[in-house]
Amino acid sequence: MAIAFKQETFRDDFSYRNSPENIRRFPFPFDRDEYMYSVNMEPHVKGQKGTVFESLIDVDEHYIAEMHDRALVLKEDPLRYQALPHMMTAQWDTLELLMEEQAAGYPEHFTLIRNGDQWRWINRPLGIDDTFTFGDRATLPYEPLEYITRQAQGDFCIVDQRDGNLWMDAGMVTTQADWSLDFDIGMNFMEWHGPVPLAHQMGVFERALKFLLNLQQGKPTRRFNWTMTINPRLDTSPENYPKWGPDRATVTPENVGDKVHLRVEVQTLWRLPRSNAILFVIRCYLMNMNELVTVPKWARRFPRVLRTLPPELIDYKGLTRYRETTMDWLSKYDDGAPTSPGTFPD
Amino acid sequence: MLVEGIKSRPVYRGLTIQPRARRHIFALEGEGAHALLDRKTELDETARSRSEILYLGRGSQGKGHDEALRKLGADMFFTAPTIATLLFRLKGTLATAHMGTRLYIAGTEGFIGQAMIVALDNGMDHASIITEHRGSLARRVQCVHCKGITEDVTHSPFACSHCSLPLLVRDHYSRRLGAFQGVNVDAEEPGSAPDPEELFL
């Protein structure tokens, strides 16, 4: 079934909203009523229809608007896309993976025709029909990674594997929760996670790194991450913090429902075949509190999770100014009834 | 001592002379001169004949070591008036360096970071470069907003020397930029920046 793509914005008038169907498929990340810190990796396998795991690379009603927002970010700040010179093979790996998965999941919107190294890529939502030579940079209007990630939802990092570590050596990062690719590019796994509180002492990163170094081709893995964002703004980069930081001081009991958003990242990790690098996809989903409380289970659970968050994480996630107001507002929708296990709506 | 536990910050293990190197290049800034002078007994005649010392006198305790360094009898001794000129000279040296060349860098963290960038640009592996922190704890900081770099930052917050935003100095370091990250401290409530504290003297 063809997706009805929305015309909407992630800046200025913030017209982004989720349709009722899209709310039902939102990847709500909490499987219990209290917060628990964990690596929470699971195999990235296809899930049921009507979930974001219906296809391994998810395309939803926000696709066109998100790609437009990405183009705006890149116009203002081209350094949001960077790739170190040794990453070219991994760039082609990524282009192949994203074209194949999008074409497989949404044949009515995307078509890939391969004839040897002559490839034709048709992207109907964005009106693209390009023929190019796989492996020949000069036959595309951008580097392969930039080309395909201008046509795929989510942020994308390619990490190189060497010396028993992973290195952040390429990326397209325009929808990030306050980290800078320009600053972190070239860092290893421990270095780029340096500012994250608590997890280092818990050994979380050592275990995660060990796991990822052994990631196998054809067996992608995934985990959730989450934070909250005021207004449906995709570009909450440190670069633009002076633009979005003031939003955090604008939350009142009257506007919580519209302004406060749960921001969920579905992070998927894929071993790439030619380069042996790992593609790290950070797909961001936004849902405001009015939308969240339309699912009674989530309306009960989310304030309970917020209440049990450790202080270090409240600070790290930047929730300090509006967490209380949000919990108060949400508590109207929590009748204290027990919730069912798992993340999905009842 | 430097602040411990910053995962992204390089560890400066101290100068140890690698006796088998075919060429030793010492880039020394200010008090970094002591890092080599304290180990002069490790520099035997062979090592001296293969050594090149680039020195910049800088900081209250870091000037006037020219004579002592010259007396080490290295194959080549060069003094630079500024960091920029020393780095320019270092670039020239590394551009024609051969396999078996060892680079030693000593001085303030900002200097080590900048010399390291020159080395990385010339294809050296960062893990092979020998470093020692000496002198001031002042930090070299990149403003994450305007990308301008401010040298010798001793306070946090401080005003970005390019865009003037008050910046909090985060404990997050980029080897590629040779700098810590500075983030606008009062973005959420402009005008609410706390008083600067002298943290990195």
XYZ file of C-alpha atoms in Angstrom:
547
model
C 0.000 0.000 0.000
C 1.367 3.375 -0.931
C 2.333 5.683 1.913
C 0.529 9.036 2.038
C 3.484 11.372 2.523
C 2.853 14.505 4.587
C 3.837 18.055 3.873
C 5.124 19.438 7.150
C 7.975 21.265 8.858
C 10.472 20.573 11.643
C 11.307 24.246 12.197
C 9.657 27.690 12.204
C 5.926 26.825 12.390
C 6.598 23.183 13.399
C 3.669 21.668 11.533
C 4.921 18.086 12.039
C 2.238 15.732 13.437
C 1.698 11.961 13.441
C -1.403 10.453 11.884
C -3.377 8.075 14.178
C -1.955 5.108 12.241
C 1.567 6.412 12.682
C 1.060 6.828 16.435
C 0.102 3.149 16.709
C 3.361 2.137 15.033
C 5.547 4.512 17.088
C 8.535 2.631 18.550
C 7.721 3.260 22.204
C 10.923 2.123 23.931
C 9.867 1.268 27.500
C 8.891 -2.332 28.225
C 8.271 -1.761 31.959
C 7.131 0.967 34.324
C 10.557 2.018 35.567
C 13.703 3.197 33.895
C 16.469 0.651 33.410
C 19.870 1.330 31.889
C 21.018 -1.458 29.627
C 22.747 -2.201 26.338
C 19.412 -3.690 25.186
C 20.627 -5.131 21.886
C 18.396 -7.500 19.967
C 18.557 -9.000 16.466
C 17.228 -6.592 13.863
C 14.687 -8.876 12.214
C 11.438 -8.057 10.503
C 8.454 -7.552 12.770
C 4.716 -7.468 12.386
C 2.816 -5.323 9.912
C 1.889 -1.985 11.413
C 5.183 -1.661 13.328
C 8.371 0.194 12.397
C 9.989 -3.228 11.936
C 7.798 -4.158 9.018
C 10.827 -3.390 6.825
C 14.431 -3.387 7.969
C 14.900 0.187 6.727
C 11.707 1.953 7.700
C 10.101 4.573 5.465
C 7.069 6.391 6.863
C 4.703 9.274 6.189
C 7.373 11.833 7.164
C 9.874 10.742 4.490
C 9.595 13.669 2.081
C 9.477 16.296 4.810
C 12.490 14.807 6.580
C 14.530 14.754 3.388
C 13.619 18.373 2.781
C 14.713 19.308 6.306
C 18.019 17.464 5.789
C 18.665 19.445 2.602
C 18.048 22.682 4.522
C 20.497 21.680 7.276
C 23.179 20.766 4.730
C 22.722 24.041 2.913
C 23.406 25.953 6.137
C 26.163 23.656 7.377
C 27.792 21.309 4.841
C 30.024 19.803 7.558
C 27.087 17.730 8.804
C 28.184 15.315 6.101
C 31.791 14.157 6.289
C 33.726 11.095 5.245
C 37.424 10.363 5.705
C 39.189 9.333 2.479
C 39.657 5.643 3.352
C 35.877 5.150 3.684
C 34.957 5.105 -0.004
C 34.389 1.333 -0.203
C 32.164 1.520 2.880
C 30.248 4.373 1.219
C 29.382 2.132 -1.740
C 28.450 -0.681 0.641
C 26.018 1.701 2.332
C 24.517 2.924 -0.910
C 23.864 -0.664 -1.948
C 22.317 -1.607 1.386
C 19.966 1.373 1.548
C 18.861 1.078 -2.068
C 18.201 -2.649 -1.757
C 16.318 -2.397 1.529
C 14.191 0.564 0.453
C 13.373 -1.073 -2.873
C 12.552 -4.384 -1.157
C 10.346 -2.804 1.488
C 8.543 -0.257 -0.699
C 8.531 -1.390 -4.346
C 5.777 1.104 -5.181
C 8.086 3.971 -4.163
C 11.622 2.760 -4.935
C 13.108 0.635 -7.708
C 16.678 -0.555 -8.155
C 17.662 -2.088 -11.474
C 21.123 -3.666 -11.541
C 22.809 -4.602 -14.773
C 26.403 -5.455 -13.941
C 27.881 -2.286 -12.541
C 25.305 -0.161 -14.413
C 22.626 0.684 -11.855
C 19.395 2.607 -12.238
C 17.777 3.996 -9.108
C 14.237 5.324 -9.137
C 12.984 7.225 -6.101
C 9.407 8.258 -6.906
C 8.588 10.268 -3.751
C 11.551 12.582 -4.432
C 11.269 12.455 -8.228
C 14.720 10.942 -8.807
C 15.636 8.613 -11.656
C 19.425 8.242 -11.932
C 21.639 5.824 -13.813
C 25.207 5.437 -12.582
C 28.184 3.090 -12.490
C 28.502 1.329 -9.161
C 31.997 2.065 -7.837
C 32.547 5.167 -9.964
C 32.154 8.289 -7.834
C 32.108 10.549 -10.898
C 28.786 9.116 -12.084
C 26.843 10.425 -9.062
C 26.088 14.044 -8.164
C 27.455 13.514 -4.613
C 29.725 11.018 -2.869
C 27.797 7.734 -2.574
C 27.085 8.100 1.150
C 25.858 11.672 0.810
C 23.823 10.755 -2.278
C 21.894 7.928 -0.646
C 21.516 9.480 2.805
C 19.879 12.515 1.239
C 17.241 9.929 0.329
C 16.960 7.918 3.552
C 15.412 8.813 6.918
C 17.690 8.797 9.956
C 21.280 9.706 10.672
C 24.009 7.450 9.327
C 27.494 6.825 10.642
C 29.981 4.414 9.186
C 32.456 3.069 11.675
C 35.676 1.474 10.515
C 36.987 -1.572 12.362
C 40.719 -1.775 13.113
C 43.072 -2.251 16.079
C 40.302 -3.980 18.022
C 38.215 -0.822 18.037
C 35.573 1.009 16.016
C 36.303 4.413 14.499
C 33.719 7.033 13.568
C 35.127 7.778 10.115
C 32.117 8.908 8.046
C 28.624 10.183 8.624
C 25.515 12.104 7.669
C 24.208 13.620 10.864
C 21.409 16.192 10.707
C 18.789 14.800 13.140
C 20.959 14.267 16.169
C 20.336 14.509 19.875
C 23.057 17.001 20.692
C 26.288 15.479 19.391
C 28.602 16.806 16.711
C 29.926 14.642 13.869
C 32.369 17.419 12.994
C 33.846 17.186 16.493
C 33.682 13.410 16.896
C 34.779 12.256 13.432
C 37.923 10.113 13.665
C 37.256 9.109 17.286
C 37.107 5.544 18.520
C 34.134 3.932 20.267
C 35.200 4.844 23.825
C 36.184 8.367 22.817
C 32.950 9.364 21.091
C 30.929 7.973 23.996
C 33.180 9.893 26.420
C 30.551 12.402 27.630
C 27.853 9.784 28.411
C 27.378 9.500 32.197
C 27.133 6.297 34.294
C 27.483 3.809 31.454
C 31.316 3.752 31.437
C 31.467 2.736 35.110
C 28.847 0.072 34.493
C 31.005 -1.494 31.783
C 28.234 -0.952 29.238
C 30.525 0.328 26.496
C 33.099 -2.424 26.909
C 30.403 -5.056 26.516
C 28.808 -3.234 23.600
C 32.138 -2.836 21.796
C 32.999 -6.512 22.233
C 29.609 -7.442 20.845
C 29.872 -5.115 17.854
C 33.392 -6.179 16.891
C 31.892 -9.631 16.296
C 28.846 -8.422 14.371
C 28.239 -10.666 11.373
C 27.151 -9.811 7.884
C 23.480 -10.529 7.283
C 22.710 -10.396 11.013
C 22.040 -6.757 11.824
C 21.297 -5.789 15.399
C 19.307 -2.972 16.997
C 18.725 -1.077 20.201
C 16.603 1.828 21.390
C 17.723 5.130 22.754
C 15.522 8.023 23.769
C 15.399 11.581 24.992
C 12.895 14.419 24.855
C 12.751 17.423 22.572
C 10.767 20.628 22.792
C 8.922 21.224 19.514
C 9.215 18.641 16.732
C 12.713 19.698 15.807
C 14.938 17.160 14.082
C 18.076 19.277 14.087
C 18.952 19.484 17.788
C 22.665 19.696 17.064
C 25.171 21.277 19.439
C 26.051 23.599 16.542
C 22.554 25.094 16.701
C 22.039 24.891 20.473
C 21.610 28.680 20.748
C 18.647 28.312 18.359
C 16.833 25.431 20.099
C 18.073 25.767 23.690
C 15.639 28.612 24.525
C 12.694 26.315 23.592
C 13.332 24.366 26.796
C 12.329 27.366 28.868
C 8.973 27.765 27.072
C 7.131 24.731 28.491
C 4.031 25.570 30.567
C 1.223 23.342 31.945
C -0.942 24.674 29.081
C 1.377 23.763 26.195
C 2.951 20.471 27.360
C 0.735 18.393 25.089
C 1.840 20.182 21.934
C 5.410 21.157 22.737
C 6.946 18.256 24.634
C 8.007 15.355 22.441
C 9.291 11.906 23.188
C 12.250 11.395 20.867
C 13.111 7.789 20.181
C 16.077 6.539 18.255
C 15.948 3.101 16.710
C 19.609 2.351 16.231
C 20.476 -0.428 13.812
C 23.947 -1.788 13.126
C 24.917 -3.592 9.954
C 28.176 -5.293 8.998
C 29.104 -4.141 5.492
C 30.306 -6.760 3.008
C 33.231 -5.207 1.102
C 34.738 -2.833 3.655
C 34.068 -4.850 6.834
C 32.961 -1.520 8.348
C 29.717 -1.199 10.327
C 26.848 1.005 9.255
C 25.219 2.616 12.261
C 21.747 3.952 11.502
C 20.194 6.281 14.058
C 16.572 6.682 13.084
C 14.725 9.368 15.012
C 10.975 9.249 15.760
C 9.130 12.153 17.378
C 5.734 12.089 19.123
C 4.174 14.847 21.178
C 2.460 14.231 24.522
C -1.047 14.758 23.103
C -0.306 11.963 20.658
C 1.332 9.750 23.280
C -1.667 9.793 25.629
C -3.959 8.496 22.886
C -2.438 5.103 23.745
C -3.607 4.425 27.342
C -0.780 2.018 28.144
C 1.876 4.536 27.148
C 0.054 7.339 28.990
C 0.304 5.328 32.205
C 3.823 4.098 31.695
C 5.701 7.159 30.500
C 5.194 9.328 33.632
C 6.212 6.347 35.759
C 9.440 5.984 33.782
C 10.161 9.717 34.016
C 9.725 9.555 37.788
C 12.421 6.866 38.171
C 15.098 8.485 36.011
C 18.506 8.931 37.771
C 19.513 12.593 38.261
C 22.618 12.241 36.048
C 20.425 11.209 33.130
C 17.888 13.968 33.711
C 20.765 16.394 33.358
C 22.480 14.606 30.444
C 19.257 14.361 28.459
C 18.531 18.032 29.161
C 15.131 17.412 30.819
C 15.757 19.461 33.974
C 13.623 22.467 33.078
C 10.454 20.663 32.012
C 10.409 17.140 33.473
C 8.267 18.080 36.492
C 5.753 20.031 34.403
C 5.527 17.142 31.971
C 5.053 14.520 34.721
C 2.315 16.654 36.310
C 0.512 16.983 32.998
C 0.845 13.273 32.209
C -0.318 12.172 35.659
C -3.907 13.136 34.644
C -3.768 10.182 32.274
C -2.312 7.691 34.733
C -5.081 6.071 36.761
C -2.599 3.794 38.533
C -3.811 0.691 36.731
C -1.218 -2.004 35.975
C 0.289 -2.081 32.471
C 0.826 -5.079 30.254
C 4.364 -6.322 29.566
C 6.166 -5.289 26.371
C 6.224 -2.036 24.445
C 3.301 -2.348 22.041
C -0.159 -0.797 22.531
C -2.798 -3.129 24.017
C 47.702 16.923 37.280
C 45.247 16.900 34.414
C 41.625 15.997 35.109
C 41.372 12.204 35.072
C 38.745 10.091 33.422
C 38.039 12.028 30.222
C 37.649 9.154 27.791
C 38.301 11.152 24.651
C 41.407 12.863 25.998
C 44.759 11.408 24.932
C 46.988 9.927 27.600
C 50.392 11.619 27.685
C 52.693 8.829 28.813
C 55.936 10.761 29.087
C 59.045 10.985 26.962
C 60.950 7.729 26.688
C 63.737 7.657 24.149
C 63.358 4.835 21.637
C 66.971 3.694 21.150
C 66.401 1.905 17.853
C 64.886 4.848 16.008
C 66.794 6.043 12.952
C 65.803 9.645 13.598
C 64.493 11.418 16.702
C 62.502 14.603 16.300
C 61.763 16.539 19.477
C 59.114 19.280 19.327
C 59.355 21.127 22.633
C 57.335 24.053 23.850
C 58.127 26.053 26.990
C 58.471 23.799 29.998
C 58.436 20.870 27.611
C 62.189 21.514 27.387
C 62.483 19.893 30.824
C 60.915 16.704 29.539
C 63.994 16.155 27.384
C 66.573 17.746 29.686
C 65.464 15.455 32.546
C 66.304 12.466 30.363
C 69.510 13.649 28.799
C 71.406 10.629 30.191
C 69.254 8.413 27.961
C 70.522 10.259 24.911
C 73.756 8.486 24.032
C 76.056 9.651 21.301
C 74.298 7.639 18.597
C 70.934 9.024 19.582
C 72.273 12.589 19.713
C 73.723 12.274 16.240
C 70.251 11.247 14.997
C 68.316 13.946 16.875
C 66.619 17.091 15.759
C 65.315 19.477 18.418
C 62.706 22.141 17.658
C 62.161 24.467 20.611
C 59.899 27.371 21.413
C 60.546 29.361 24.596
C 57.170 30.178 26.108
C 55.485 30.700 29.492
C 56.982 31.943 32.761
C 59.057 28.795 33.402
C 59.516 27.797 29.810
C 61.918 30.403 28.496
C 65.690 30.441 28.424
C 66.335 26.754 27.923
C 68.025 27.351 24.574
C 71.574 26.970 25.878
C 70.881 23.819 27.868
C 69.156 22.226 24.877
C 71.890 23.314 22.475
C 74.501 21.744 24.773
C 72.858 18.352 24.340
C 74.739 18.269 21.052
C 71.903 17.158 18.803
C 72.501 16.880 15.069
C 70.185 19.849 14.564
C 68.816 22.472 16.937
C 66.226 25.037 15.924
C 64.458 27.697 17.961
C 61.141 29.133 16.856
C 59.589 32.424 17.954
C 55.962 31.167 17.949
C 53.940 27.954 17.841
C 52.953 28.665 14.233
C 56.568 28.932 13.078
C 57.577 25.823 14.993
C 54.728 23.870 13.385
C 55.749 25.170 9.962
C 59.268 23.884 10.544
C 57.922 20.567 11.867
C 55.856 20.155 8.695
C 58.993 20.591 6.626
C 60.874 18.035 8.672
C 58.106 15.425 8.551
C 57.498 15.943 4.833
C 60.937 14.478 4.134
C 61.095 12.049 7.051
C 61.862 8.348 6.499
C 60.688 5.123 8.052
C 62.095 4.751 11.521
C 61.518 8.383 12.463
C 60.235 8.936 15.993
C 58.397 12.090 17.001
C 58.436 13.302 20.608
C 56.205 16.198 21.642
C 56.315 17.952 25.024
C 54.681 21.087 26.333
C 51.172 22.335 27.032
C 48.208 20.282 25.915
C 47.275 22.810 23.226
C 50.753 22.603 21.741
C 50.799 18.799 21.846
C 47.429 18.772 20.096
C 48.573 21.069 17.301
C 51.880 19.258 16.735
C 49.947 15.981 16.727
C 47.720 17.269 13.921
C 50.794 18.033 11.806
C 52.033 14.496 12.439
C 48.672 12.908 11.620
C 48.501 14.940 8.407
C 51.858 13.443 7.487
C 50.582 9.921 7.919
C 51.955 9.133 11.381
C 49.835 6.916 13.628
C 48.843 8.790 16.767
C 49.675 5.781 18.921
C 53.301 5.901 17.765
C 53.869 9.493 18.841
C 55.482 9.994 22.229
C 54.103 12.849 24.310
C 54.544 14.497 27.686
C 52.451 17.231 29.208
C 54.451 19.995 30.868
C 53.490 23.487 31.939
C 50.127 25.189 32.093
C 46.827 23.297 32.174
C 45.311 25.903 29.840
C 43.066 24.347 27.220
C 42.693 24.871 23.507
C 38.959 25.030 22.871
C 36.834 24.863 19.748
C 33.525 26.696 19.803
C 31.021 24.112 18.570
C 28.829 26.913 17.194
C 31.144 29.100 15.089
C 34.012 26.504 14.967
C 36.561 29.143 15.983
C 39.418 27.985 18.203
C 40.463 29.930 21.294
C 43.939 29.260 22.681
C 45.108 29.202 26.292
C 41.707 29.042 27.951
C 42.095 29.028 31.731
C 38.505 29.851 32.746
C 35.102 28.279 32.254
C 32.855 29.732 31.079
C 34.830 32.056 28.815
C 33.904 34.272 25.878
C 34.606 32.707 22.476
C 37.351 34.813 20.878
C 35.487 34.613 17.539
C 31.714 34.831 18.135
C 31.757 36.070 21.791
C 29.233 33.492 23.050
C 29.932 32.471 26.649
C 31.224 28.894 26.395
C 31.333 26.097 28.919
C 34.462 23.974 28.414
C 33.353 20.371 28.158
C 35.577 17.427 29.080
C 35.417 16.135 25.517
C 38.519 16.268 23.329
C 39.011 15.870 19.589
C 42.429 14.657 18.508
C 41.668 15.660 14.934
C 41.071 19.264 16.015
C 43.542 19.192 18.911
C 40.925 20.932 21.030
C 38.307 20.592 23.727
C 34.688 21.374 22.975
C 33.137 24.680 24.029
C 29.329 24.879 24.267
C 27.195 27.960 24.828
C 26.483 27.946 28.570
C 23.399 30.168 28.653
C 21.612 29.130 25.449
C 18.466 28.106 27.330
C 18.280 31.416 29.162
C 20.486 34.048 27.504
C 22.222 36.280 30.019
C 22.239 33.662 32.780
C 25.888 32.560 32.380
C 27.570 31.874 35.738
C 30.745 33.712 36.746
C 33.907 32.338 35.170
C 35.968 30.038 37.362
C 39.689 29.586 36.932
C 39.839 25.858 36.299
C 42.792 25.213 34.020
C 45.814 27.099 35.297
